[in-house]
Amino acid sequence: MLDTLMCYQTCSNPQKVSYAKYWDSSWTGLEVGHRGLGASFKTKEGNAIRENTIASLKKAAASGADLLEFDVQLSKDMIPVIYHDFYVCISMKRKKEIEFTEMLELPVKDLTLEHLQKLKVYHLVEGRSKETLFFDDDLDEHQPFPTLEDALKAIDIHVGFNVELKWTMEMNDGTFELNNPFDMNTYVDKVLEVVLKHAGERRIVFSCFNPDICTMVRNKQNKYPVMFLTVGITNKYQPYRDPRCLSIPAAVQSAVSSDLLGIVVHTEDLLRDPTQP
């Protein structure tokens, strides 16, 4: 970790200005495009544009979003790509053949960038329902798995990014969202390398549900703020095992101890008890 940290601080000095603890008082009621224009697989109707794509990010930016939120993972060849779920479905059919054969669910991390971008890849919702929801194979900017570098270069520099770092979490029943992930240090370093090289003057906020990832990102760089994502007390989602994730006060304590900018809270717990700190 120390070698990587020194490299980030000396290579063309990308951290000579720090916003890690800065939040302008005028930044209230910011419009944030979740996965770009919004989640497209939550309901059958969904959005007309596939989530977490360049097209979705551009549309949200054109619609007035101040920040664009999206999820970043690593492909097998360790390239930061934008995608929400840890798993995808693939079939042996070519892209323009819509008949379904046996679907295979594979972790994103087990497929190279070339595989992710050239194979016919289905969202889990499509694979499990055997129903194609998007017919956009001829539209380059509508394709899933753009790289983080693609997004930094394609979207107007004046639009900020909320880069959610997708990292596997242990559930309260002892299972993990994803087994055998990359080395945590490697994952964080690969993402930071791209951001520090290509972000320029863009406003960047890092966020993650994993408190250890948040601490690591905060310690590895001092340019961009880090926010701890927390669901808190919930009836909607399966809870995580980590006690730092189980309530808003616990999340606040963790964020303070790691010198993070703050927390991002799911509305369910706020509505349950608006008096929480």
Short mmCIF file of C-alpha atoms in Angstrom, two decimals:
data_model
loop_
_atom_site.label_atom_id
_atom_site.label_comp_id
_atom_site.label_asym_id
_atom_site.label_seq_id
_atom_site.Cartn_x
_atom_site.Cartn_y
_atom_site.Cartn_z
CA MET A 1 0.00 0.00 0.00
CA LEU A 2 2.83 2.43 0.84
CA ASP A 3 4.56 2.01 -2.54
CA THR A 4 1.28 2.66 -4.35
CA LEU A 5 0.53 5.68 -2.20
CA MET A 6 3.95 7.23 -2.89
CA CYS A 7 3.46 6.69 -6.63
CA TYR A 8 0.13 8.50 -6.57
CA GLN A 9 1.69 11.42 -4.75
CA THR A 10 4.75 11.82 -6.98
CA CYS A 11 3.62 10.95 -10.51
CA SER A 12 2.97 14.45 -11.97
CA ASN A 13 1.59 15.37 -8.55
CA PRO A 14 -2.11 14.64 -9.26
CA GLN A 15 -3.07 15.42 -5.66
CA LYS A 16 -1.62 18.91 -5.24
CA VAL A 17 -5.18 20.12 -4.58
CA SER A 18 -7.35 18.26 -2.09
CA TYR A 19 -11.15 18.19 -1.92
CA ALA A 20 -11.27 15.19 0.42
CA LYS A 21 -12.93 17.15 3.23
CA TYR A 22 -14.55 19.91 1.17
CA TRP A 23 -18.25 20.34 0.50
CA ASP A 24 -19.57 23.68 -0.76
CA SER A 25 -22.51 24.98 1.28
CA SER A 26 -24.33 25.76 -1.97
CA TRP A 27 -24.37 22.07 -2.95
CA THR A 28 -27.83 21.35 -1.59
CA GLY A 29 -30.49 19.43 -3.48
CA LEU A 30 -28.07 18.17 -6.10
CA GLU A 31 -29.58 16.19 -8.97
CA VAL A 32 -27.80 12.83 -9.18
CA GLY A 33 -28.35 10.45 -12.09
CA HIS A 34 -28.50 6.96 -10.55
CA ARG A 35 -26.70 4.55 -12.91
CA GLY A 36 -26.98 7.40 -15.38
CA LEU A 37 -30.60 7.88 -16.40
CA GLY A 38 -31.80 5.35 -13.79
CA ALA A 39 -32.02 1.62 -13.15
CA SER A 40 -33.40 -0.17 -16.21
CA PHE A 41 -34.01 -3.68 -14.87
CA LYS A 42 -35.99 -2.99 -11.69
CA THR A 43 -39.36 -3.33 -13.45
CA LYS A 44 -40.39 -4.86 -16.76
CA GLU A 45 -41.05 -1.40 -18.19
CA GLY A 46 -37.66 -0.08 -17.06
CA ASN A 47 -36.00 2.81 -18.87
CA ALA A 48 -35.68 3.18 -22.61
CA ILE A 49 -31.89 3.35 -22.28
CA ARG A 50 -29.86 0.62 -20.62
CA GLU A 51 -28.39 1.63 -17.24
CA ASN A 52 -24.67 2.25 -16.68
CA THR A 53 -23.96 2.93 -20.35
CA ILE A 54 -22.41 5.95 -22.05
CA ALA A 55 -25.81 6.70 -23.60
CA SER A 56 -27.50 6.65 -20.20
CA LEU A 57 -24.83 8.85 -18.65
CA LYS A 58 -25.00 11.34 -21.53
CA LYS A 59 -28.79 11.51 -21.38
CA ALA A 60 -28.76 12.15 -17.63
CA ALA A 61 -26.14 14.86 -18.07
CA ALA A 62 -28.18 16.49 -20.86
CA SER A 63 -31.22 16.38 -18.57
CA GLY A 64 -29.46 18.53 -15.99
CA ALA A 65 -27.84 16.07 -13.58
CA ASP A 66 -25.18 17.64 -11.37
CA LEU A 67 -23.58 14.28 -10.63
CA LEU A 68 -23.71 10.91 -12.35
CA GLU A 69 -23.62 7.82 -10.14
CA PHE A 70 -22.39 4.53 -11.56
CA ASP A 71 -20.87 1.25 -10.41
CA VAL A 72 -17.28 0.17 -11.14
CA GLN A 73 -15.86 -3.36 -11.11
CA LEU A 74 -12.81 -5.01 -12.69
CA SER A 75 -12.85 -7.27 -15.71
CA LYS A 76 -10.67 -10.38 -15.70
CA ASP A 77 -7.86 -8.39 -17.32
CA MET A 78 -8.19 -5.83 -14.51
CA ILE A 79 -9.77 -3.00 -16.46
CA PRO A 80 -12.28 -0.89 -14.50
CA VAL A 81 -15.69 -1.31 -16.17
CA ILE A 82 -19.07 0.19 -15.38
CA TYR A 83 -21.71 -2.37 -14.38
CA HIS A 84 -23.95 -2.92 -11.36
CA ASP A 85 -24.42 -6.66 -10.82
CA PHE A 86 -21.60 -9.02 -9.90
CA TYR A 87 -22.93 -11.64 -12.34
CA VAL A 88 -24.09 -11.71 -15.96
CA CYS A 89 -25.73 -14.33 -18.16
CA ILE A 90 -24.23 -15.47 -21.44
CA SER A 91 -25.47 -17.75 -24.21
CA MET A 92 -23.71 -19.27 -27.19
CA LYS A 93 -25.94 -17.29 -29.54
CA ARG A 94 -24.53 -14.35 -31.44
CA LYS A 95 -25.71 -10.88 -30.55
CA LYS A 96 -28.48 -10.53 -33.14
CA GLU A 97 -29.97 -13.98 -32.57
CA ILE A 98 -32.55 -13.59 -29.83
CA GLU A 99 -33.52 -17.23 -29.26
CA PHE A 100 -32.41 -18.39 -25.85
CA THR A 101 -30.40 -21.53 -25.29
CA GLU A 102 -28.99 -22.65 -21.95
CA MET A 103 -27.92 -19.57 -20.01
CA LEU A 104 -24.73 -19.51 -17.96
CA GLU A 105 -24.39 -17.17 -14.99
CA LEU A 106 -20.79 -15.99 -14.70
CA PRO A 107 -19.07 -13.42 -12.50
CA VAL A 108 -18.08 -10.23 -14.30
CA LYS A 109 -14.57 -10.71 -12.88
CA ASP A 110 -14.14 -13.97 -14.83
CA LEU A 111 -14.61 -12.34 -18.25
CA THR A 112 -12.11 -10.11 -20.05
CA LEU A 113 -13.10 -6.71 -21.36
CA GLU A 114 -13.21 -8.18 -24.89
CA HIS A 115 -15.55 -10.94 -23.73
CA LEU A 116 -17.82 -8.50 -21.91
CA GLN A 117 -18.05 -6.14 -24.86
CA LYS A 118 -18.20 -8.62 -27.76
CA LEU A 119 -20.18 -11.60 -26.45
CA LYS A 120 -23.95 -11.49 -26.22
CA VAL A 121 -24.26 -10.73 -22.53
CA TYR A 122 -27.61 -10.64 -20.77
CA HIS A 123 -28.55 -9.01 -17.51
CA LEU A 124 -29.53 -11.52 -14.82
CA VAL A 125 -33.17 -10.42 -15.13
CA GLU A 126 -33.12 -11.24 -18.85
CA GLY A 127 -31.29 -14.54 -18.42
CA ARG A 128 -33.56 -15.84 -15.68
CA SER A 129 -36.79 -14.73 -17.37
CA LYS A 130 -35.61 -15.78 -20.88
CA GLU A 131 -36.80 -12.41 -22.19
CA THR A 132 -34.67 -9.87 -24.02
CA LEU A 133 -35.42 -6.34 -22.80
CA PHE A 134 -33.10 -4.34 -25.06
CA PHE A 135 -32.57 -4.52 -28.82
CA ASP A 136 -29.71 -2.04 -29.10
CA ASP A 137 -26.83 -4.11 -30.41
CA ASP A 138 -26.20 -1.66 -33.27
CA LEU A 139 -25.87 1.35 -30.94
CA ASP A 140 -22.33 1.56 -29.61
CA GLU A 141 -22.99 3.96 -26.74
CA HIS A 142 -25.91 1.80 -25.54
CA GLN A 143 -23.75 -1.26 -24.95
CA PRO A 144 -23.02 -2.48 -21.41
CA PHE A 145 -19.56 -2.47 -19.89
CA PRO A 146 -18.08 0.85 -20.96
CA THR A 147 -14.75 1.36 -19.24
CA LEU A 148 -14.28 3.95 -16.53
CA GLU A 149 -11.80 5.66 -18.83
CA ASP A 150 -14.47 5.80 -21.58
CA ALA A 151 -16.86 7.59 -19.23
CA LEU A 152 -14.25 10.09 -18.07
CA LYS A 153 -13.47 10.97 -21.68
CA ALA A 154 -17.01 10.91 -23.12
CA ILE A 155 -19.01 12.91 -20.56
CA ASP A 156 -18.86 16.72 -20.29
CA ILE A 157 -16.13 17.67 -17.80
CA HIS A 158 -18.55 19.95 -15.91
CA VAL A 159 -20.69 16.98 -14.82
CA GLY A 160 -19.48 15.38 -11.60
CA PHE A 161 -19.15 11.63 -10.99
CA ASN A 162 -20.15 9.57 -7.96
CA VAL A 163 -18.01 6.49 -8.51
CA GLU A 164 -19.51 3.61 -6.53
CA LEU A 165 -16.89 0.98 -5.85
CA LYS A 166 -18.61 -2.40 -6.16
CA TRP A 167 -17.10 -4.78 -3.64
CA THR A 168 -18.50 -8.04 -2.35
CA MET A 169 -20.09 -7.99 1.11
CA GLU A 170 -20.77 -10.78 3.59
CA MET A 171 -24.47 -11.20 4.29
CA ASN A 172 -25.87 -11.91 7.75
CA ASP A 173 -26.27 -15.61 6.86
CA GLY A 174 -22.54 -15.97 6.15
CA THR A 175 -22.79 -16.00 2.35
CA PHE A 176 -21.02 -13.48 0.11
CA GLU A 177 -22.40 -11.46 -2.77
CA LEU A 178 -19.36 -12.62 -4.76
CA ASN A 179 -16.84 -15.31 -3.90
CA ASN A 180 -13.09 -15.14 -4.58
CA PRO A 181 -12.82 -11.47 -5.54
CA PHE A 182 -9.68 -9.70 -6.67
CA ASP A 183 -7.17 -8.60 -4.08
CA MET A 184 -8.69 -5.54 -2.43
CA ASN A 185 -5.52 -3.48 -2.82
CA THR A 186 -5.31 -4.30 -6.52
CA TYR A 187 -8.94 -3.37 -7.10
CA VAL A 188 -8.64 0.03 -5.44
CA ASP A 189 -5.33 0.78 -7.13
CA LYS A 190 -6.67 0.01 -10.61
CA VAL A 191 -9.65 2.34 -10.15
CA LEU A 192 -7.60 5.14 -8.62
CA GLU A 193 -5.01 4.89 -11.38
CA VAL A 194 -7.64 5.58 -14.05
CA VAL A 195 -9.35 8.38 -12.13
CA LEU A 196 -6.17 10.21 -11.20
CA LYS A 197 -4.90 9.97 -14.78
CA HIS A 198 -8.06 10.94 -16.66
CA ALA A 199 -10.41 12.90 -14.35
CA GLY A 200 -8.79 16.29 -14.90
CA GLU A 201 -10.85 19.02 -13.22
CA ARG A 202 -13.99 16.89 -12.93
CA ARG A 203 -15.67 16.71 -9.53
CA ILE A 204 -15.35 13.16 -8.22
CA VAL A 205 -16.85 11.49 -5.15
CA PHE A 206 -16.06 7.88 -4.25
CA SER A 207 -18.65 5.79 -2.41
CA CYS A 208 -18.87 2.19 -1.25
CA PHE A 209 -20.93 -0.10 1.00
CA ASN A 210 -17.75 -1.75 2.24
CA PRO A 211 -16.22 0.32 5.07
CA ASP A 212 -12.75 -1.17 4.55
CA ILE A 213 -12.76 -0.08 0.90
CA CYS A 214 -13.79 3.42 2.01
CA THR A 215 -10.91 3.57 4.49
CA MET A 216 -8.45 2.28 1.91
CA VAL A 217 -9.48 4.84 -0.73
CA ARG A 218 -9.28 7.63 1.84
CA ASN A 219 -5.77 6.59 2.88
CA LYS A 220 -4.46 6.02 -0.65
CA GLN A 221 -5.36 9.46 -2.01
CA ASN A 222 -6.20 12.89 -0.65
CA LYS A 223 -7.71 14.53 -3.73
CA TYR A 224 -11.30 13.24 -3.75
CA PRO A 225 -13.86 12.81 -0.96
CA VAL A 226 -15.09 9.37 0.10
CA MET A 227 -18.62 8.58 1.30
CA PHE A 228 -19.72 5.46 3.20
CA LEU A 229 -22.91 3.96 1.76
CA THR A 230 -25.23 2.43 4.32
CA VAL A 231 -28.65 0.80 4.17
CA GLY A 232 -29.10 0.92 7.93
CA ILE A 233 -32.06 -0.84 9.50
CA THR A 234 -34.08 -2.37 6.68
CA ASN A 235 -36.97 -4.67 5.92
CA LYS A 236 -36.36 -4.42 2.18
CA TYR A 237 -32.84 -5.81 1.86
CA GLN A 238 -30.94 -8.66 3.44
CA PRO A 239 -28.63 -7.11 6.06
CA TYR A 240 -24.86 -7.32 5.92
CA ARG A 241 -22.94 -9.05 8.71
CA ASP A 242 -20.51 -6.19 9.37
CA PRO A 243 -21.79 -4.25 12.44
CA ARG A 244 -20.59 -0.98 10.92
CA CYS A 245 -23.28 -1.40 8.26
CA LEU A 246 -26.26 -2.17 10.48
CA SER A 247 -27.36 1.31 11.55
CA ILE A 248 -26.92 4.99 10.74
CA PRO A 249 -25.15 5.78 14.05
CA ALA A 250 -22.70 2.92 13.45
CA ALA A 251 -22.04 4.20 9.92
CA VAL A 252 -21.46 7.72 11.22
CA GLN A 253 -18.98 6.42 13.80
CA SER A 254 -17.13 4.44 11.13
CA ALA A 255 -17.00 7.43 8.78
CA VAL A 256 -15.66 9.72 11.51
CA SER A 257 -13.00 7.20 12.58
CA SER A 258 -11.79 6.84 8.97
CA ASP A 259 -11.87 10.60 8.30
CA LEU A 260 -14.41 10.24 5.49
CA LEU A 261 -16.44 13.17 4.20
CA GLY A 262 -19.71 11.56 5.32
CA ILE A 263 -22.28 8.84 4.73
CA VAL A 264 -24.94 8.17 2.11
CA VAL A 265 -28.07 6.74 3.70
CA HIS A 266 -30.91 4.72 2.19
CA THR A 267 -34.20 6.55 2.61
CA GLU A 268 -35.95 3.59 4.24
CA ASP A 269 -34.12 4.04 7.54
CA LEU A 270 -34.39 7.84 7.46
CA LEU A 271 -38.14 7.61 6.98
CA ARG A 272 -38.34 5.11 9.81
CA ASP A 273 -36.62 7.52 12.20
CA PRO A 274 -35.82 11.03 10.88
CA THR A 275 -34.21 12.01 14.21
CA GLN A 276 -31.13 9.86 13.65
CA PRO A 277 -27.74 11.65 13.52
#
